């Protein structure tokens, strides 16, 4: 059994006698956080802080809560669909935990993950030539770079609270199981912004089944578990992991429990896990030791970090975001209505 984290016990449970003692001391800091973020938004709205507006439509994909919600697979699905609709899409990311010599950085499938970060590299590996992927901690500069390269629609990954880049369309992503947790702002709860942002967003996508007809349900469909080397295109022969076997799960994502549950749903028995924080890297010797006991199955976001290493008994469970066609039709109509 996986032990519940602090977040699961406090943030993602309804307020009760079981967690109120942990929440109460944090409430003054939550009030301060709310006041500061509200003042910041007003400064952008009044023009005291500069917000860069592009001629090219900008679509922001982000969340109002911390942790993994499924933004990366949604971005991949968006880019592929936009290309199919005849656009020349580009994506800008801050490249969390990446450090390049200069910015903006154009991401290729061979770019060192240490330079660009795991999510941008995964997105590029997934979309190939269908979209340009760039990294820049200064999002407005990176977006202008994509515009200069000829992109006619720009997607920003996890940029909902980055108001220095003006946006034309907002897509908020929610975890269908966790939703808004206890409904409180950081640090007493998981929210970066209040529930009010859901009402002003153009689209709200729920990773799972949405019981609100105003929201769009997104299903993450798992693909067959494939060997790490095959995933990284280092081997042409596909190495699939047989269902029903016992595995060690590695998930350096915001909500690892969701990955463990997906493995179980795919008929794998999770007998061991490797504890690693979001975006972090596990020591190679630890991986090798675990792989001697059981096949190690990791997320695709983790796989890009270890693809260059000569590791055996490593596998990848990749997923694909599936959304209703009506969502993409509405998005296309919204882009065209901008008249840019």
mmCIF file of C-alpha atoms in Angstrom:
data_model
loop_
_atom_site.group_PDB
_atom_site.id
_atom_site.type_symbol
_atom_site.label_atom_id
_atom_site.label_comp_id
_atom_site.label_asym_id
_atom_site.label_seq_id
_atom_site.Cartn_x
_atom_site.Cartn_y
_atom_site.Cartn_z
ATOM 1 C CA UNK A 1 0.000 0.000 0.000
ATOM 2 C CA UNK A 2 1.259 3.502 -0.900
ATOM 3 C CA UNK A 3 1.471 5.830 2.076
ATOM 4 C CA UNK A 4 -0.513 9.044 1.748
ATOM 5 C CA UNK A 5 1.603 12.171 1.413
ATOM 6 C CA UNK A 6 1.021 15.414 3.284
ATOM 7 C CA UNK A 7 -0.751 16.770 0.214
ATOM 8 C CA UNK A 8 -3.113 13.798 0.041
ATOM 9 C CA UNK A 9 -3.893 13.969 3.771
ATOM 10 C CA UNK A 10 -4.316 17.745 4.036
ATOM 11 C CA UNK A 11 -4.777 19.404 0.641
ATOM 12 C CA UNK A 12 -6.908 16.814 -1.093
ATOM 13 C CA UNK A 13 -9.294 15.904 1.721
ATOM 14 C CA UNK A 14 -12.358 17.812 2.844
ATOM 15 C CA UNK A 15 -11.744 19.879 5.940
ATOM 16 C CA UNK A 16 -12.500 17.802 9.013
ATOM 17 C CA UNK A 17 -11.261 17.091 12.505
ATOM 18 C CA UNK A 18 -8.594 14.869 10.955
ATOM 19 C CA UNK A 19 -6.758 17.635 9.102
ATOM 20 C CA UNK A 20 -7.936 20.956 10.546
ATOM 21 C CA UNK A 21 -5.032 21.051 13.017
ATOM 22 C CA UNK A 22 -2.567 20.889 10.111
ATOM 23 C CA UNK A 23 -4.472 23.494 8.078
ATOM 24 C CA UNK A 24 -5.170 26.098 10.777
ATOM 25 C CA UNK A 25 -1.559 27.332 11.335
ATOM 26 C CA UNK A 26 -1.215 27.858 7.564
ATOM 27 C CA UNK A 27 -4.308 30.047 7.148
ATOM 28 C CA UNK A 28 -2.535 33.392 7.857
ATOM 29 C CA UNK A 29 -0.010 32.572 5.132
ATOM 30 C CA UNK A 30 -2.854 31.625 2.797
ATOM 31 C CA UNK A 31 -4.459 35.010 3.422
ATOM 32 C CA UNK A 32 -1.153 36.726 2.659
ATOM 33 C CA UNK A 33 -0.673 34.655 -0.490
ATOM 34 C CA UNK A 34 -4.170 35.557 -1.666
ATOM 35 C CA UNK A 35 -3.604 39.266 -1.049
ATOM 36 C CA UNK A 36 -0.250 39.318 -2.869
ATOM 37 C CA UNK A 37 -1.494 37.377 -5.917
ATOM 38 C CA UNK A 38 -4.639 39.521 -6.119
ATOM 39 C CA UNK A 39 -2.547 42.711 -6.028
ATOM 40 C CA UNK A 40 -0.264 41.299 -8.723
ATOM 41 C CA UNK A 41 -3.200 40.564 -11.041
ATOM 42 C CA UNK A 42 -4.583 44.074 -10.507
ATOM 43 C CA UNK A 43 -1.192 45.599 -11.347
ATOM 44 C CA UNK A 44 -1.173 43.775 -14.678
ATOM 45 C CA UNK A 45 -4.799 44.710 -15.357
ATOM 46 C CA UNK A 46 -4.178 48.404 -14.602
ATOM 47 C CA UNK A 47 -1.026 48.444 -16.718
ATOM 48 C CA UNK A 48 1.427 49.026 -13.861
ATOM 49 C CA UNK A 49 3.183 45.788 -14.910
ATOM 50 C CA UNK A 50 3.885 45.283 -18.598
ATOM 51 C CA UNK A 51 2.076 42.509 -20.450
ATOM 52 C CA UNK A 52 3.288 41.657 -23.967
ATOM 53 C CA UNK A 53 0.560 41.135 -26.586
ATOM 54 C CA UNK A 54 1.396 39.290 -29.807
ATOM 55 C CA UNK A 55 -0.151 39.460 -33.261
ATOM 56 C CA UNK A 56 -0.239 35.647 -33.169
ATOM 57 C CA UNK A 57 -3.002 33.904 -31.154
ATOM 58 C CA UNK A 58 -1.688 32.682 -27.788
ATOM 59 C CA UNK A 59 -3.302 29.682 -26.055
ATOM 60 C CA UNK A 60 -2.399 29.212 -22.401
ATOM 61 C CA UNK A 61 -2.662 25.705 -20.950
ATOM 62 C CA UNK A 62 -2.345 25.620 -17.178
ATOM 63 C CA UNK A 63 -3.842 24.753 -13.831
ATOM 64 C CA UNK A 64 -5.068 26.634 -10.794
ATOM 65 C CA UNK A 65 -3.700 23.928 -8.489
ATOM 66 C CA UNK A 66 -0.175 22.635 -7.972
ATOM 67 C CA UNK A 67 0.893 19.165 -9.053
ATOM 68 C CA UNK A 68 0.239 17.041 -12.090
ATOM 69 C CA UNK A 69 -3.102 17.423 -13.849
ATOM 70 C CA UNK A 70 -2.318 16.144 -17.349
ATOM 71 C CA UNK A 71 -1.194 19.380 -18.980
ATOM 72 C CA UNK A 72 1.649 17.797 -20.963
ATOM 73 C CA UNK A 73 -0.431 15.151 -22.809
ATOM 74 C CA UNK A 74 -3.050 17.821 -23.483
ATOM 75 C CA UNK A 75 -0.404 20.111 -25.019
ATOM 76 C CA UNK A 76 0.769 17.244 -27.232
ATOM 77 C CA UNK A 77 -2.797 16.536 -28.386
ATOM 78 C CA UNK A 78 -3.367 20.244 -29.061
ATOM 79 C CA UNK A 79 -0.233 20.645 -31.172
ATOM 80 C CA UNK A 80 -0.985 17.572 -33.270
ATOM 81 C CA UNK A 81 -4.588 18.659 -33.846
ATOM 82 C CA UNK A 82 -3.629 22.235 -34.697
ATOM 83 C CA UNK A 83 -1.209 20.913 -37.300
ATOM 84 C CA UNK A 84 -3.965 18.684 -38.701
ATOM 85 C CA UNK A 85 -6.235 21.747 -38.951
ATOM 86 C CA UNK A 86 -3.667 23.506 -41.113
ATOM 87 C CA UNK A 87 -1.911 25.708 -38.559
ATOM 88 C CA UNK A 88 1.815 26.071 -37.965
ATOM 89 C CA UNK A 89 1.810 25.638 -34.182
ATOM 90 C CA UNK A 90 4.576 26.363 -31.730
ATOM 91 C CA UNK A 91 4.942 25.717 -28.021
ATOM 92 C CA UNK A 92 6.829 27.761 -25.465
ATOM 93 C CA UNK A 93 7.868 26.353 -22.084
ATOM 94 C CA UNK A 94 9.995 27.767 -19.317
ATOM 95 C CA UNK A 95 11.975 24.505 -19.336
ATOM 96 C CA UNK A 96 11.733 23.757 -15.642
ATOM 97 C CA UNK A 97 15.008 22.354 -14.249
ATOM 98 C CA UNK A 98 16.730 22.887 -17.584
ATOM 99 C CA UNK A 99 19.677 25.240 -17.990
ATOM 100 C CA UNK A 100 20.808 26.284 -21.455
ATOM 101 C CA UNK A 101 23.763 28.478 -22.429
ATOM 102 C CA UNK A 102 21.457 30.937 -24.179
ATOM 103 C CA UNK A 103 17.750 31.557 -24.783
ATOM 104 C CA UNK A 104 15.450 31.152 -26.614
ATOM 105 C CA UNK A 105 16.375 27.500 -27.153
ATOM 106 C CA UNK A 106 14.819 25.494 -29.983
ATOM 107 C CA UNK A 107 14.230 21.937 -28.782
ATOM 108 C CA UNK A 108 15.076 18.993 -31.041
ATOM 109 C CA UNK A 109 14.643 15.288 -30.317
ATOM 110 C CA UNK A 110 18.383 15.111 -29.598
ATOM 111 C CA UNK A 111 18.523 18.110 -27.237
ATOM 112 C CA UNK A 112 20.109 17.350 -23.857
ATOM 113 C CA UNK A 113 17.368 17.122 -21.233
ATOM 114 C CA UNK A 114 19.637 19.040 -18.845
ATOM 115 C CA UNK A 115 19.375 22.026 -21.180
ATOM 116 C CA UNK A 116 15.672 22.033 -21.982
ATOM 117 C CA UNK A 117 13.967 20.139 -19.144
ATOM 118 C CA UNK A 118 11.968 16.918 -19.366
ATOM 119 C CA UNK A 119 8.541 18.164 -20.478
ATOM 120 C CA UNK A 120 9.667 20.179 -23.539
ATOM 121 C CA UNK A 121 11.806 17.257 -24.723
ATOM 122 C CA UNK A 122 8.940 14.804 -24.274
ATOM 123 C CA UNK A 123 6.607 17.107 -26.186
ATOM 124 C CA UNK A 124 9.083 17.457 -29.054
ATOM 125 C CA UNK A 125 9.670 13.698 -29.188
ATOM 126 C CA UNK A 126 5.889 13.226 -29.334
ATOM 127 C CA UNK A 127 5.023 15.825 -32.003
ATOM 128 C CA UNK A 128 8.135 15.627 -34.172
ATOM 129 C CA UNK A 129 7.953 18.035 -37.124
ATOM 130 C CA UNK A 130 4.305 18.891 -36.443
ATOM 131 C CA UNK A 131 5.272 21.793 -34.181
ATOM 132 C CA UNK A 132 8.187 23.971 -33.099
ATOM 133 C CA UNK A 133 9.066 23.642 -29.416
ATOM 134 C CA UNK A 134 11.094 26.355 -27.693
ATOM 135 C CA UNK A 135 12.284 26.972 -24.153
ATOM 136 C CA UNK A 136 12.767 30.347 -22.514
ATOM 137 C CA UNK A 137 12.374 31.349 -18.843
ATOM 138 C CA UNK A 138 11.155 34.711 -20.195
ATOM 139 C CA UNK A 139 7.970 33.462 -21.830
ATOM 140 C CA UNK A 140 7.144 36.635 -23.751
ATOM 141 C CA UNK A 141 10.583 36.607 -25.387
ATOM 142 C CA UNK A 142 10.224 32.933 -26.284
ATOM 143 C CA UNK A 143 6.750 33.513 -27.715
ATOM 144 C CA UNK A 144 8.027 36.403 -29.838
ATOM 145 C CA UNK A 145 10.765 34.071 -31.090
ATOM 146 C CA UNK A 146 8.178 31.494 -32.184
ATOM 147 C CA UNK A 147 6.218 34.248 -33.908
ATOM 148 C CA UNK A 148 9.403 35.290 -35.714
ATOM 149 C CA UNK A 149 9.890 31.676 -36.874
ATOM 150 C CA UNK A 150 6.496 31.783 -38.581
ATOM 151 C CA UNK A 151 4.261 30.018 -36.054
ATOM 152 C CA UNK A 152 0.667 31.186 -36.535
ATOM 153 C CA UNK A 153 -0.645 29.888 -33.190
ATOM 154 C CA UNK A 154 1.349 29.576 -29.963
ATOM 155 C CA UNK A 155 0.638 27.249 -27.045
ATOM 156 C CA UNK A 156 2.223 28.055 -23.687
ATOM 157 C CA UNK A 157 2.773 25.116 -21.366
ATOM 158 C CA UNK A 158 1.779 25.779 -17.743
ATOM 159 C CA UNK A 159 1.621 29.556 -18.128
ATOM 160 C CA UNK A 160 -1.701 30.417 -16.528
ATOM 161 C CA UNK A 161 -0.230 32.649 -13.806
ATOM 162 C CA UNK A 162 2.416 34.247 -16.073
ATOM 163 C CA UNK A 163 0.597 37.456 -16.943
ATOM 164 C CA UNK A 164 3.650 39.082 -18.534
ATOM 165 C CA UNK A 165 2.550 37.314 -21.738
ATOM 166 C CA UNK A 166 -0.969 38.281 -22.743
ATOM 167 C CA UNK A 167 -3.208 35.421 -23.776
ATOM 168 C CA UNK A 168 -6.145 35.110 -26.149
ATOM 169 C CA UNK A 169 -7.458 31.718 -25.022
ATOM 170 C CA UNK A 170 -7.212 30.055 -21.615
ATOM 171 C CA UNK A 171 -7.491 26.297 -21.084
ATOM 172 C CA UNK A 172 -7.547 25.256 -17.420
ATOM 173 C CA UNK A 173 -6.823 21.596 -16.632
ATOM 174 C CA UNK A 174 -8.191 19.838 -13.545
ATOM 175 C CA UNK A 175 -7.409 16.429 -12.107
ATOM 176 C CA UNK A 176 -10.723 14.569 -12.190
ATOM 177 C CA UNK A 177 -10.079 12.836 -8.854
ATOM 178 C CA UNK A 178 -8.420 15.584 -6.862
ATOM 179 C CA UNK A 179 -10.325 18.518 -8.421
ATOM 180 C CA UNK A 180 -9.809 21.571 -6.159
ATOM 181 C CA UNK A 181 -8.931 19.622 -3.022
ATOM 182 C CA UNK A 182 -9.967 21.451 0.133
ATOM 183 C CA UNK A 183 -10.585 24.606 -1.936
ATOM 184 C CA UNK A 184 -7.962 26.710 -0.134
ATOM 185 C CA UNK A 185 -5.103 28.732 -1.568
ATOM 186 C CA UNK A 186 -1.464 27.866 -0.894
ATOM 187 C CA UNK A 187 -0.059 26.829 1.514
ATOM 188 C CA UNK A 188 -3.156 25.641 3.403
ATOM 189 C CA UNK A 189 -4.511 24.176 0.165
ATOM 190 C CA UNK A 190 -3.312 23.304 -3.325
ATOM 191 C CA UNK A 191 -4.697 26.328 -5.219
ATOM 192 C CA UNK A 192 -2.587 28.967 -6.915
ATOM 193 C CA UNK A 193 -5.735 30.916 -7.724
ATOM 194 C CA UNK A 194 -9.333 30.673 -6.598
ATOM 195 C CA UNK A 195 -12.206 28.774 -8.141
ATOM 196 C CA UNK A 196 -13.312 32.024 -9.807
ATOM 197 C CA UNK A 197 -10.715 31.415 -12.537
ATOM 198 C CA UNK A 198 -12.730 28.448 -13.823
ATOM 199 C CA UNK A 199 -15.595 30.797 -14.687
ATOM 200 C CA UNK A 200 -13.407 33.163 -16.707
ATOM 201 C CA UNK A 201 -11.459 30.483 -18.598
ATOM 202 C CA UNK A 202 -12.437 29.760 -22.203
ATOM 203 C CA UNK A 203 -12.220 26.004 -21.641
ATOM 204 C CA UNK A 204 -11.964 23.778 -18.572
ATOM 205 C CA UNK A 205 -10.620 20.293 -19.284
ATOM 206 C CA UNK A 206 -11.050 17.603 -16.650
ATOM 207 C CA UNK A 207 -8.531 14.770 -16.675
ATOM 208 C CA UNK A 208 -11.121 12.056 -16.128
ATOM 209 C CA UNK A 209 -14.892 12.136 -16.204
ATOM 210 C CA UNK A 210 -16.450 15.561 -15.715
ATOM 211 C CA UNK A 211 -19.860 15.747 -14.071
ATOM 212 C CA UNK A 212 -20.159 19.401 -15.089
ATOM 213 C CA UNK A 213 -21.575 19.734 -18.596
ATOM 214 C CA UNK A 214 -19.700 23.031 -19.050
ATOM 215 C CA UNK A 215 -16.371 21.202 -18.796
ATOM 216 C CA UNK A 216 -14.632 18.871 -21.256
ATOM 217 C CA UNK A 217 -13.665 15.351 -20.212
ATOM 218 C CA UNK A 218 -10.197 14.165 -21.236
ATOM 219 C CA UNK A 219 -9.223 10.512 -21.169
ATOM 220 C CA UNK A 220 -5.591 9.449 -20.868
ATOM 221 C CA UNK A 221 -5.320 6.207 -22.802
ATOM 222 C CA UNK A 222 -2.278 4.053 -21.949
ATOM 223 C CA UNK A 223 -0.227 2.600 -24.769
ATOM 224 C CA UNK A 224 1.557 -0.807 -24.595
ATOM 225 C CA UNK A 225 4.499 -0.799 -22.183
ATOM 226 C CA UNK A 226 7.629 -0.688 -24.344
ATOM 227 C CA UNK A 227 11.355 -0.963 -23.612
ATOM 228 C CA UNK A 228 13.214 2.253 -22.810
ATOM 229 C CA UNK A 229 15.628 1.876 -25.741
ATOM 230 C CA UNK A 230 12.788 1.307 -28.188
ATOM 231 C CA UNK A 231 10.939 4.329 -26.776
ATOM 232 C CA UNK A 232 14.035 6.460 -27.380
ATOM 233 C CA UNK A 233 14.374 5.046 -30.943
ATOM 234 C CA UNK A 234 17.743 3.525 -30.050
ATOM 235 C CA UNK A 235 16.460 0.103 -31.104
ATOM 236 C CA UNK A 236 14.209 -0.672 -34.061
ATOM 237 C CA UNK A 237 12.860 -3.883 -32.568
ATOM 238 C CA UNK A 238 10.034 -3.242 -30.113
ATOM 239 C CA UNK A 239 10.384 -4.828 -26.679
ATOM 240 C CA UNK A 240 6.978 -5.080 -25.010
ATOM 241 C CA UNK A 241 6.466 -5.967 -21.352
ATOM 242 C CA UNK A 242 4.014 -8.793 -20.788
ATOM 243 C CA UNK A 243 0.939 -7.928 -18.751
ATOM 244 C CA UNK A 244 0.423 -9.621 -15.409
ATOM 245 C CA UNK A 245 4.037 -9.394 -14.233
ATOM 246 C CA UNK A 246 5.290 -7.713 -11.061
ATOM 247 C CA UNK A 247 6.943 -4.322 -11.610
ATOM 248 C CA UNK A 248 8.707 -1.495 -9.830
ATOM 249 C CA UNK A 249 7.077 1.848 -10.687
ATOM 250 C CA UNK A 250 8.973 5.106 -11.169
ATOM 251 C CA UNK A 251 6.955 8.318 -11.480
ATOM 252 C CA UNK A 252 8.734 11.668 -11.152
ATOM 253 C CA UNK A 253 5.466 13.536 -11.645
ATOM 254 C CA UNK A 254 3.197 15.705 -9.530
ATOM 255 C CA UNK A 255 0.685 12.932 -8.814
ATOM 256 C CA UNK A 256 2.523 9.564 -8.853
ATOM 257 C CA UNK A 257 -0.467 7.674 -7.448
ATOM 258 C CA UNK A 258 -2.288 8.226 -10.728
ATOM 259 C CA UNK A 259 0.551 6.438 -12.556
ATOM 260 C CA UNK A 260 0.509 3.541 -10.101
ATOM 261 C CA UNK A 261 -3.247 3.196 -10.576
ATOM 262 C CA UNK A 262 -2.826 3.215 -14.368
ATOM 263 C CA UNK A 263 -0.296 0.380 -14.151
ATOM 264 C CA UNK A 264 -2.730 -1.655 -12.066
ATOM 265 C CA UNK A 265 -5.506 -0.976 -14.568
ATOM 266 C CA UNK A 266 -3.174 -2.305 -17.279
ATOM 267 C CA UNK A 267 -2.877 -5.595 -15.327
ATOM 268 C CA UNK A 268 0.561 -5.017 -13.838
ATOM 269 C CA UNK A 269 1.256 -5.729 -10.163
ATOM 270 C CA UNK A 270 3.084 -2.803 -8.549
ATOM 271 C CA UNK A 271 5.206 -4.481 -5.879
ATOM 272 C CA UNK A 272 7.729 -1.672 -5.435
ATOM 273 C CA UNK A 273 8.061 2.047 -6.156
ATOM 274 C CA UNK A 274 10.961 4.463 -6.463
ATOM 275 C CA UNK A 275 10.328 7.644 -4.526
ATOM 276 C CA UNK A 276 11.301 10.706 -6.542
ATOM 277 C CA UNK A 277 9.923 14.228 -6.566
ATOM 278 C CA UNK A 278 8.343 15.964 -9.533
ATOM 279 C CA UNK A 279 10.917 16.487 -12.334
ATOM 280 C CA UNK A 280 13.742 14.969 -10.259
ATOM 281 C CA UNK A 281 16.247 12.297 -11.292
ATOM 282 C CA UNK A 282 17.040 8.967 -9.627
ATOM 283 C CA UNK A 283 20.635 7.857 -9.182
ATOM 284 C CA UNK A 284 21.670 5.382 -11.884
ATOM 285 C CA UNK A 285 22.916 2.811 -9.360
ATOM 286 C CA UNK A 286 19.534 2.822 -7.625
ATOM 287 C CA UNK A 287 17.837 2.143 -10.955
ATOM 288 C CA UNK A 288 20.192 -0.713 -11.769
ATOM 289 C CA UNK A 289 19.656 -2.304 -8.344
ATOM 290 C CA UNK A 290 15.868 -2.095 -8.639
ATOM 291 C CA UNK A 291 15.987 -3.511 -12.178
ATOM 292 C CA UNK A 292 17.745 -6.653 -10.902
ATOM 293 C CA UNK A 293 14.650 -7.445 -8.843
ATOM 294 C CA UNK A 294 11.785 -6.404 -11.139
ATOM 295 C CA UNK A 295 11.224 -4.609 -14.447
ATOM 296 C CA UNK A 296 11.218 -0.863 -13.780
ATOM 297 C CA UNK A 297 8.325 0.882 -15.503
ATOM 298 C CA UNK A 298 8.463 4.666 -15.731
ATOM 299 C CA UNK A 299 6.408 7.504 -17.171
ATOM 300 C CA UNK A 300 7.331 8.919 -20.569
ATOM 301 C CA UNK A 301 8.312 12.171 -18.842
ATOM 302 C CA UNK A 302 10.852 10.233 -16.791
ATOM 303 C CA UNK A 303 12.006 8.211 -19.797
ATOM 304 C CA UNK A 304 13.536 11.216 -21.575
ATOM 305 C CA UNK A 305 15.919 11.661 -18.624
ATOM 306 C CA UNK A 306 17.310 8.124 -18.814
ATOM 307 C CA UNK A 307 17.059 7.360 -22.544
ATOM 308 C CA UNK A 308 20.750 8.138 -23.155
ATOM 309 C CA UNK A 309 21.906 5.670 -20.469
ATOM 310 C CA UNK A 310 22.651 2.004 -21.157
ATOM 311 C CA UNK A 311 20.103 0.573 -18.740
ATOM 312 C CA UNK A 312 18.548 -2.891 -18.892
ATOM 313 C CA UNK A 313 15.106 -4.075 -17.798
ATOM 314 C CA UNK A 314 13.656 -0.553 -18.093
ATOM 315 C CA UNK A 315 10.239 0.090 -19.629
ATOM 316 C CA UNK A 316 7.997 3.029 -20.434
ATOM 317 C CA UNK A 317 4.247 3.441 -20.087
ATOM 318 C CA UNK A 318 3.268 6.244 -22.455
ATOM 319 C CA UNK A 319 -0.198 7.750 -22.575
ATOM 320 C CA UNK A 320 -2.269 9.599 -25.143
ATOM 321 C CA UNK A 321 -4.822 12.305 -24.378
ATOM 322 C CA UNK A 322 -8.166 11.734 -26.057
ATOM 323 C CA UNK A 323 -10.696 14.582 -26.215
ATOM 324 C CA UNK A 324 -14.045 14.921 -27.979
ATOM 325 C CA UNK A 325 -13.951 16.355 -31.491
ATOM 326 C CA UNK A 326 -16.383 19.054 -30.372
ATOM 327 C CA UNK A 327 -13.668 20.491 -28.123
ATOM 328 C CA UNK A 328 -11.272 20.991 -31.023
ATOM 329 C CA UNK A 329 -14.054 22.404 -33.198
ATOM 330 C CA UNK A 330 -14.901 24.984 -30.535
ATOM 331 C CA UNK A 331 -11.219 25.828 -30.102
ATOM 332 C CA UNK A 332 -10.769 26.296 -33.859
ATOM 333 C CA UNK A 333 -13.800 28.575 -34.002
ATOM 334 C CA UNK A 334 -12.410 30.591 -31.089
ATOM 335 C CA UNK A 335 -9.041 31.035 -32.844
ATOM 336 C CA UNK A 336 -10.706 32.149 -36.075
ATOM 337 C CA UNK A 337 -12.950 34.593 -34.219
ATOM 338 C CA UNK A 338 -9.885 36.449 -32.926
ATOM 339 C CA UNK A 339 -9.320 37.873 -36.397
ATOM 340 C CA UNK A 340 -5.559 37.915 -36.028
#
